[in-house]
Tab-separated table of C-alpha atoms and ligand atoms in Angstrom:
chain	number	residue	atom	x	y	z
A	1	UNK	CA	-13.223	-18.686	-35.396
A	2	UNK	CA	-10.882	-15.777	-34.706
A	3	UNK	CA	-8.806	-14.745	-31.735
A	4	UNK	CA	-7.180	-11.373	-31.038
A	5	UNK	CA	-3.707	-11.745	-29.552
A	6	UNK	CA	-1.967	-8.767	-31.167
A	7	UNK	CA	-3.572	-5.505	-32.287
A	8	UNK	CA	-2.231	-6.266	-35.791
A	9	UNK	CA	-4.635	-9.236	-35.883
A	10	UNK	CA	-7.203	-6.549	-36.734
A	11	UNK	CA	-6.967	-4.660	-40.026
A	12	UNK	CA	-7.310	-0.869	-40.187
A	13	UNK	CA	-10.768	-1.386	-41.704
A	14	UNK	CA	-11.745	-3.636	-38.797
A	15	UNK	CA	-10.500	-1.060	-36.288
A	16	UNK	CA	-12.691	1.529	-38.019
A	17	UNK	CA	-15.653	-0.877	-37.819
A	18	UNK	CA	-15.044	-1.457	-34.095
A	19	UNK	CA	-14.846	2.296	-33.430
A	20	UNK	CA	-18.087	2.815	-35.384
A	21	UNK	CA	-19.765	-0.034	-33.493
A	22	UNK	CA	-18.619	1.351	-30.117
A	23	UNK	CA	-19.955	4.796	-31.031
A	24	UNK	CA	-23.285	3.204	-31.979
A	25	UNK	CA	-23.373	1.311	-28.653
A	26	UNK	CA	-22.771	4.624	-26.834
A	27	UNK	CA	-25.600	6.287	-28.781
A	28	UNK	CA	-28.057	3.356	-28.714
A	29	UNK	CA	-27.256	1.011	-25.802
A	30	UNK	CA	-30.747	-0.529	-25.811
A	31	UNK	CA	-30.150	-1.949	-29.319
A	32	UNK	CA	-27.365	-4.128	-27.901
A	33	UNK	CA	-28.886	-5.168	-24.558
A	34	UNK	CA	-29.741	-8.753	-25.640
A	35	UNK	CA	-27.252	-9.367	-28.457
A	36	UNK	CA	-25.287	-11.966	-26.465
A	37	UNK	CA	-28.184	-13.626	-24.647
A	38	UNK	CA	-27.252	-17.243	-23.946
A	39	UNK	CA	-23.524	-16.637	-24.507
A	40	UNK	CA	-20.812	-16.893	-21.870
A	41	UNK	CA	-17.521	-15.030	-21.535
A	42	UNK	CA	-14.771	-16.562	-19.377
A	43	UNK	CA	-12.298	-14.093	-17.888
A	44	UNK	CA	-9.088	-15.934	-16.957
A	45	UNK	CA	-6.801	-13.531	-15.145
A	46	UNK	CA	-3.474	-14.891	-13.909
A	47	UNK	CA	-2.325	-11.343	-13.029
A	48	UNK	CA	-4.086	-8.554	-11.101
A	49	UNK	CA	-6.504	-6.282	-12.939
A	50	UNK	CA	-9.264	-3.825	-12.151
A	51	UNK	CA	-10.210	-2.200	-15.452
A	52	UNK	CA	-9.633	-4.926	-18.005
A	53	UNK	CA	-11.358	-7.783	-16.206
A	54	UNK	CA	-14.271	-5.780	-14.852
A	55	UNK	CA	-14.829	-3.914	-18.127
A	56	UNK	CA	-14.892	-7.223	-20.027
A	57	UNK	CA	-17.422	-8.515	-17.526
A	58	UNK	CA	-19.506	-5.312	-17.613
A	59	UNK	CA	-19.341	-5.467	-21.430
A	60	UNK	CA	-20.730	-9.006	-21.531
A	61	UNK	CA	-23.486	-8.214	-19.012
A	62	UNK	CA	-24.486	-5.111	-21.005
A	63	UNK	CA	-24.762	-7.331	-24.084
A	64	UNK	CA	-27.155	-9.628	-22.195
A	65	UNK	CA	-24.622	-12.442	-21.788
A	66	UNK	CA	-23.120	-14.170	-18.768
A	67	UNK	CA	-19.657	-14.346	-17.275
A	68	UNK	CA	-17.453	-17.060	-15.751
A	69	UNK	CA	-14.692	-15.348	-13.822
A	70	UNK	CA	-11.316	-16.562	-12.649
A	71	UNK	CA	-9.574	-13.651	-11.003
A	72	UNK	CA	-7.050	-15.471	-8.831
A	73	UNK	CA	-4.610	-17.943	-10.374
A	74	UNK	CA	-4.024	-19.484	-6.939
A	75	UNK	CA	-7.631	-20.661	-6.801
A	76	UNK	CA	-7.444	-22.409	-10.200
A	77	UNK	CA	-5.800	-25.696	-11.166
A	78	UNK	CA	-2.913	-23.679	-12.637
A	79	UNK	CA	-1.701	-23.719	-9.017
A	80	UNK	CA	-1.484	-27.548	-9.325
A	81	UNK	CA	0.592	-27.245	-12.483
A	82	UNK	CA	-2.081	-27.402	-15.214
A	83	UNK	CA	-0.765	-26.036	-18.507
A	84	UNK	CA	-2.190	-23.027	-20.344
A	85	UNK	CA	-3.060	-25.364	-23.243
A	86	UNK	CA	-5.091	-27.723	-21.048
A	87	UNK	CA	-6.750	-24.791	-19.298
A	88	UNK	CA	-7.806	-23.371	-22.686
A	89	UNK	CA	-9.189	-26.741	-23.856
A	90	UNK	CA	-11.113	-27.069	-20.595
A	91	UNK	CA	-12.618	-23.565	-20.577
A	92	UNK	CA	-13.684	-24.041	-24.217
A	93	UNK	CA	-16.110	-26.687	-22.870
A	94	UNK	CA	-17.847	-24.071	-20.716
A	95	UNK	CA	-17.610	-20.682	-22.433
A	96	UNK	CA	-18.175	-19.176	-25.894
A	97	UNK	CA	-15.258	-16.733	-25.671
A	98	UNK	CA	-12.227	-16.278	-23.389
A	99	UNK	CA	-10.377	-13.147	-22.238
A	100	UNK	CA	-6.992	-14.096	-20.767
A	101	UNK	CA	-4.334	-12.105	-18.914
A	102	UNK	CA	-1.094	-13.854	-18.073
A	103	UNK	CA	2.339	-12.777	-16.765
A	104	UNK	CA	4.100	-14.887	-19.421
A	105	UNK	CA	4.501	-13.357	-22.869
A	106	UNK	CA	2.823	-15.608	-25.423
A	107	UNK	CA	0.497	-17.438	-22.995
A	108	UNK	CA	-2.706	-16.096	-24.627
A	109	UNK	CA	-1.297	-17.143	-28.021
A	110	UNK	CA	-0.794	-20.698	-26.703
A	111	UNK	CA	-4.336	-20.593	-25.319
A	112	UNK	CA	-5.706	-19.506	-28.714
A	113	UNK	CA	-3.911	-22.414	-30.423
A	114	UNK	CA	-5.596	-24.895	-28.091
A	115	UNK	CA	-9.014	-23.366	-27.453
A	116	UNK	CA	-12.002	-24.128	-29.648
A	117	UNK	CA	-13.514	-20.694	-28.924
A	118	UNK	CA	-12.073	-17.192	-29.597
A	119	UNK	CA	-9.376	-16.026	-27.192
A	120	UNK	CA	-8.693	-12.348	-26.482
A	121	UNK	CA	-5.311	-11.323	-25.085
A	122	UNK	CA	-6.086	-9.157	-22.043
A	123	UNK	CA	-2.377	-8.444	-21.463
A	124	UNK	CA	0.612	-10.803	-21.638
A	125	UNK	CA	3.635	-9.867	-19.544
A	126	UNK	CA	5.534	-6.889	-20.938
A	127	UNK	CA	4.447	-7.761	-24.474
A	128	UNK	CA	1.015	-6.642	-25.705
A	129	UNK	CA	-2.358	-5.382	-24.514
A	130	UNK	CA	-4.521	-5.083	-27.626
A	131	UNK	CA	-7.847	-4.302	-25.946
A	132	UNK	CA	-6.258	-1.396	-24.060
A	133	UNK	CA	-5.264	-0.185	-27.508
A	134	UNK	CA	-8.898	-0.422	-28.604
A	135	UNK	CA	-9.808	1.797	-25.632
A	136	UNK	CA	-7.000	4.176	-26.594
A	137	UNK	CA	-8.075	4.337	-30.239
A	138	UNK	CA	-11.692	5.144	-29.376
A	139	UNK	CA	-10.413	7.872	-27.039
A	140	UNK	CA	-8.159	9.355	-29.728
A	141	UNK	CA	-10.971	9.169	-32.274
A	142	UNK	CA	-13.482	10.894	-29.986
A	143	UNK	CA	-11.041	13.507	-28.658
A	144	UNK	CA	-8.998	14.322	-31.770
A	145	UNK	CA	-11.282	13.125	-34.581
A	146	UNK	CA	-8.393	11.520	-36.466
A	147	UNK	CA	-5.571	8.965	-36.327
A	148	UNK	CA	-3.497	10.584	-39.090
A	149	UNK	CA	-1.356	13.723	-38.667
A	150	UNK	CA	-0.675	13.438	-34.940
A	151	UNK	CA	2.360	13.701	-32.706
A	152	UNK	CA	2.146	11.227	-29.849
A	153	UNK	CA	4.425	11.391	-26.820
A	154	UNK	CA	4.866	8.173	-24.834
A	155	UNK	CA	6.337	8.871	-21.415
A	156	UNK	CA	7.620	6.631	-18.624
A	157	UNK	CA	8.258	2.901	-18.779
A	158	UNK	CA	8.466	2.240	-22.499
A	159	UNK	CA	10.414	-0.980	-21.945
A	160	UNK	CA	7.864	-2.993	-19.980
A	161	UNK	CA	4.750	-0.939	-20.819
A	162	UNK	CA	2.784	-3.364	-22.982
A	163	UNK	CA	0.086	-0.775	-23.708
A	164	UNK	CA	2.752	1.394	-25.357
A	165	UNK	CA	3.933	-1.446	-27.603
A	166	UNK	CA	0.387	-2.225	-28.761
A	167	UNK	CA	-0.593	1.412	-29.375
A	168	UNK	CA	2.600	2.081	-31.361
A	169	UNK	CA	1.773	-0.983	-33.507
A	170	UNK	CA	-1.757	0.250	-34.131
A	171	UNK	CA	-0.776	3.842	-34.962
A	172	UNK	CA	2.077	2.725	-37.217
A	173	UNK	CA	-0.509	2.016	-39.927
A	174	UNK	CA	-1.729	5.615	-40.180
A	175	UNK	CA	-0.248	8.553	-42.087
A	176	UNK	CA	2.025	11.261	-40.737
A	177	UNK	CA	2.150	9.937	-37.191
A	178	UNK	CA	5.208	11.065	-35.240
A	179	UNK	CA	6.310	9.335	-32.027
A	180	UNK	CA	8.149	11.143	-29.230
A	181	UNK	CA	9.601	8.511	-26.905
A	182	UNK	CA	10.291	9.968	-23.454
A	183	UNK	CA	11.914	7.647	-20.917
A	184	UNK	CA	14.947	7.093	-18.702
A	185	UNK	CA	17.785	5.290	-20.531
A	186	UNK	CA	17.024	2.024	-18.723
A	187	UNK	CA	13.349	2.065	-19.717
A	188	UNK	CA	13.698	2.830	-23.434
A	189	UNK	CA	11.411	1.197	-25.987
A	190	UNK	CA	12.607	-2.387	-26.739
A	191	UNK	CA	14.656	-2.552	-29.907
A	192	UNK	CA	12.267	-5.100	-31.449
A	193	UNK	CA	9.419	-2.555	-31.302
A	194	UNK	CA	11.650	0.199	-32.680
A	195	UNK	CA	13.073	-1.903	-35.517
A	196	UNK	CA	10.095	-4.095	-36.450
A	197	UNK	CA	7.422	-1.422	-36.195
A	198	UNK	CA	8.712	2.157	-36.189
A	199	UNK	CA	11.730	1.844	-38.483
A	200	UNK	CA	10.175	-0.807	-40.738
A	201	UNK	CA	7.267	1.559	-41.446
A	202	UNK	CA	9.604	4.562	-41.924
A	203	UNK	CA	7.870	6.465	-39.136
A	204	UNK	CA	9.302	9.642	-37.719
A	205	UNK	CA	10.410	9.377	-34.069
A	206	UNK	CA	12.638	11.038	-31.518
A	207	UNK	CA	13.948	9.681	-28.216
A	208	UNK	CA	14.531	11.929	-25.234
A	209	UNK	CA	14.715	11.855	-21.465
A	210	UNK	CA	13.248	15.376	-21.144
A	211	UNK	CA	9.456	15.666	-21.063
A	212	UNK	CA	9.328	19.448	-20.663
A	213	UNK	CA	11.394	20.141	-23.789
A	214	UNK	CA	8.955	18.269	-26.068
A	215	UNK	CA	5.683	19.172	-24.355
A	216	UNK	CA	4.695	22.044	-26.735
A	217	UNK	CA	4.751	19.813	-29.842
A	218	UNK	CA	2.515	16.995	-28.554
A	219	UNK	CA	-1.086	16.323	-29.641
A	220	UNK	CA	-1.301	13.336	-27.302
A	221	UNK	CA	0.701	12.644	-24.158
A	222	UNK	CA	0.474	8.986	-23.135
A	223	UNK	CA	1.800	8.659	-19.570
A	224	UNK	CA	2.662	5.237	-18.155
A	225	UNK	CA	3.374	3.658	-14.781
A	226	UNK	CA	6.801	2.210	-14.092
A	227	UNK	CA	5.983	-1.512	-14.041
A	228	UNK	CA	7.241	-2.612	-10.636
A	229	UNK	CA	6.161	-6.246	-11.204
A	230	UNK	CA	8.544	-6.634	-14.174
A	231	UNK	CA	11.716	-5.417	-12.394
A	232	UNK	CA	14.367	-7.871	-11.282
A	233	UNK	CA	15.291	-5.806	-8.240
A	234	UNK	CA	13.452	-3.339	-6.042
A	235	UNK	CA	16.355	-0.877	-5.882
A	236	UNK	CA	16.130	-0.144	-9.613
A	237	UNK	CA	12.378	0.299	-9.362
A	238	UNK	CA	12.689	2.738	-6.460
A	239	UNK	CA	15.330	4.737	-8.348
A	240	UNK	CA	13.222	4.999	-11.516
A	241	UNK	CA	9.630	5.061	-10.296
A	242	UNK	CA	9.269	8.846	-10.046
A	243	UNK	CA	11.245	9.732	-13.178
A	244	UNK	CA	8.248	11.666	-14.539
A	245	UNK	CA	5.434	13.278	-12.608
A	246	UNK	CA	2.981	15.289	-14.682
A	247	UNK	CA	1.731	18.394	-12.854
A	248	UNK	CA	-0.465	21.367	-13.871
A	249	UNK	CA	2.710	23.502	-14.056
A	250	UNK	CA	4.300	21.165	-16.591
A	251	UNK	CA	1.167	21.394	-18.734
A	252	UNK	CA	1.458	25.182	-19.028
A	253	UNK	CA	3.478	24.944	-22.244
A	254	UNK	CA	1.278	22.204	-23.759
A	255	UNK	CA	-1.213	22.669	-26.567
A	256	UNK	CA	-4.669	23.794	-25.497
A	257	UNK	CA	-6.159	20.705	-27.139
A	258	UNK	CA	-3.571	18.230	-25.865
A	259	UNK	CA	-5.100	14.885	-24.915
A	260	UNK	CA	-3.475	13.423	-21.764
A	261	UNK	CA	-3.893	9.661	-21.662
A	262	UNK	CA	-2.834	6.899	-19.258
A	263	UNK	CA	-3.919	3.250	-19.337
A	264	UNK	CA	-4.089	3.295	-15.509
A	265	UNK	CA	-3.533	2.301	-12.778
A	266	UNK	CA	-1.463	5.375	-11.975
A	267	UNK	CA	0.824	5.445	-9.005
A	268	UNK	CA	2.537	8.824	-8.917
A	269	UNK	CA	3.130	9.760	-12.549
A	270	UNK	CA	0.154	12.114	-12.938
A	271	UNK	CA	-0.586	14.456	-10.072
A	272	UNK	CA	-4.226	14.286	-8.926
A	273	UNK	CA	-4.394	18.060	-9.561
A	274	UNK	CA	-4.228	17.314	-13.321
A	275	UNK	CA	-7.557	15.424	-13.131
A	276	UNK	CA	-9.503	18.711	-13.243
A	277	UNK	CA	-7.759	19.842	-16.431
A	278	UNK	CA	-10.107	19.410	-19.420
A	279	UNK	CA	-7.182	17.834	-21.274
A	280	UNK	CA	-7.127	14.872	-18.855
A	281	UNK	CA	-8.714	11.999	-20.779
A	282	UNK	CA	-7.674	8.946	-18.750
A	283	UNK	CA	-11.011	8.280	-17.068
A	284	UNK	CA	-12.746	8.649	-20.438
A	285	UNK	CA	-10.324	5.955	-21.637
A	286	UNK	CA	-11.604	3.644	-18.889
A	287	UNK	CA	-15.199	3.994	-20.078
A	288	UNK	CA	-14.234	3.756	-23.736
A	289	UNK	CA	-12.560	0.428	-22.938
A	290	UNK	CA	-15.886	-1.107	-21.996
A	291	UNK	CA	-17.550	0.006	-25.244
A	292	UNK	CA	-14.702	-1.261	-27.416
A	293	UNK	CA	-14.678	-4.607	-25.578
A	294	UNK	CA	-18.437	-4.856	-26.257
A	295	UNK	CA	-17.755	-4.199	-29.939
A	296	UNK	CA	-14.955	-6.800	-29.998
A	297	UNK	CA	-17.044	-9.486	-28.277
A	298	UNK	CA	-19.821	-8.926	-30.860
A	299	UNK	CA	-17.311	-9.195	-33.697
A	300	UNK	CA	-15.576	-12.364	-32.471
A	301	UNK	CA	-18.889	-14.063	-31.659
A	302	UNK	CA	-20.088	-13.024	-35.137
A	303	UNK	CA	-23.217	-11.407	-33.694
A	304	UNK	CA	-24.889	-9.154	-36.262
B	1	LIG	N1	-5.213	-0.646	-18.112
B	1	LIG	C1	-5.251	-1.839	-17.486
B	1	LIG	O1	-4.912	-2.892	-18.052
B	1	LIG	O2	-5.719	-1.803	-16.195
B	1	LIG	P1	-5.875	-3.062	-15.258
B	1	LIG	O3	-4.498	-3.618	-15.003
B	1	LIG	O4	-6.546	-2.548	-14.009
B	1	LIG	O5	-6.716	-4.074	-15.979
């Protein structure tokens, strides 16, 4: 039995398999319509979510399975003080696989150590979000046709943005990937990600506060929301929240085949006017997330 807590729990070969499986699901959905008949997915979300929880649930339904959903921590026995470990042991009695989001870093790992069914980390605090990375990888694969030889700009809240940490981890295993890290000083990439992933793998990177100056060199621009829920005080959030706002004018110097990504939800960091630009890929990312979660559920449930 395997869980996925960190994107590095999956080898490069397994990521390729998942991308291939997702592409096959897109091409032949009817082949997969009953693959998980009789199986149940439990979605345990202790933090708000639209895309991740509903795409997991849509994924399981499209595989012919069923869903047990806990979308509000206040309505579960966690509100009475039940531990993550006991919750995981309990849900293992009802479901075949668990997707868990939790505000505390490491909570899905604790769940996986206590559950008797696979656990998928659906986002833990400011730490990791591996299934968003699966959505991102399918998007990059379909839009760019490669993971090697790309320059990826990450812009916004690189400190708390867990999707950034997971995608950097995943891309660190490919060749000739250059990272351009664009953020205010206070929201720079955590040093553990820089040291343990970027520097350890001898990857090329630059850090800047100026999005416009680096725009022409990017193949991918990954915008992120400033994570209000992780700030200790509102004043700092208000000061930093609009540090970067992508507009059609700012895209004028970008490559014609730039891929603009965002894990969503967006607040203000991409102007709605950018949505009509063919380079805007963030709603494709949403759909790709469902297909990659279908592929991951099949893999972890060992469905052929
Ligand atoms: N990208 C993402 O995790 O979105 P949700 O918070 O809506 O699940």
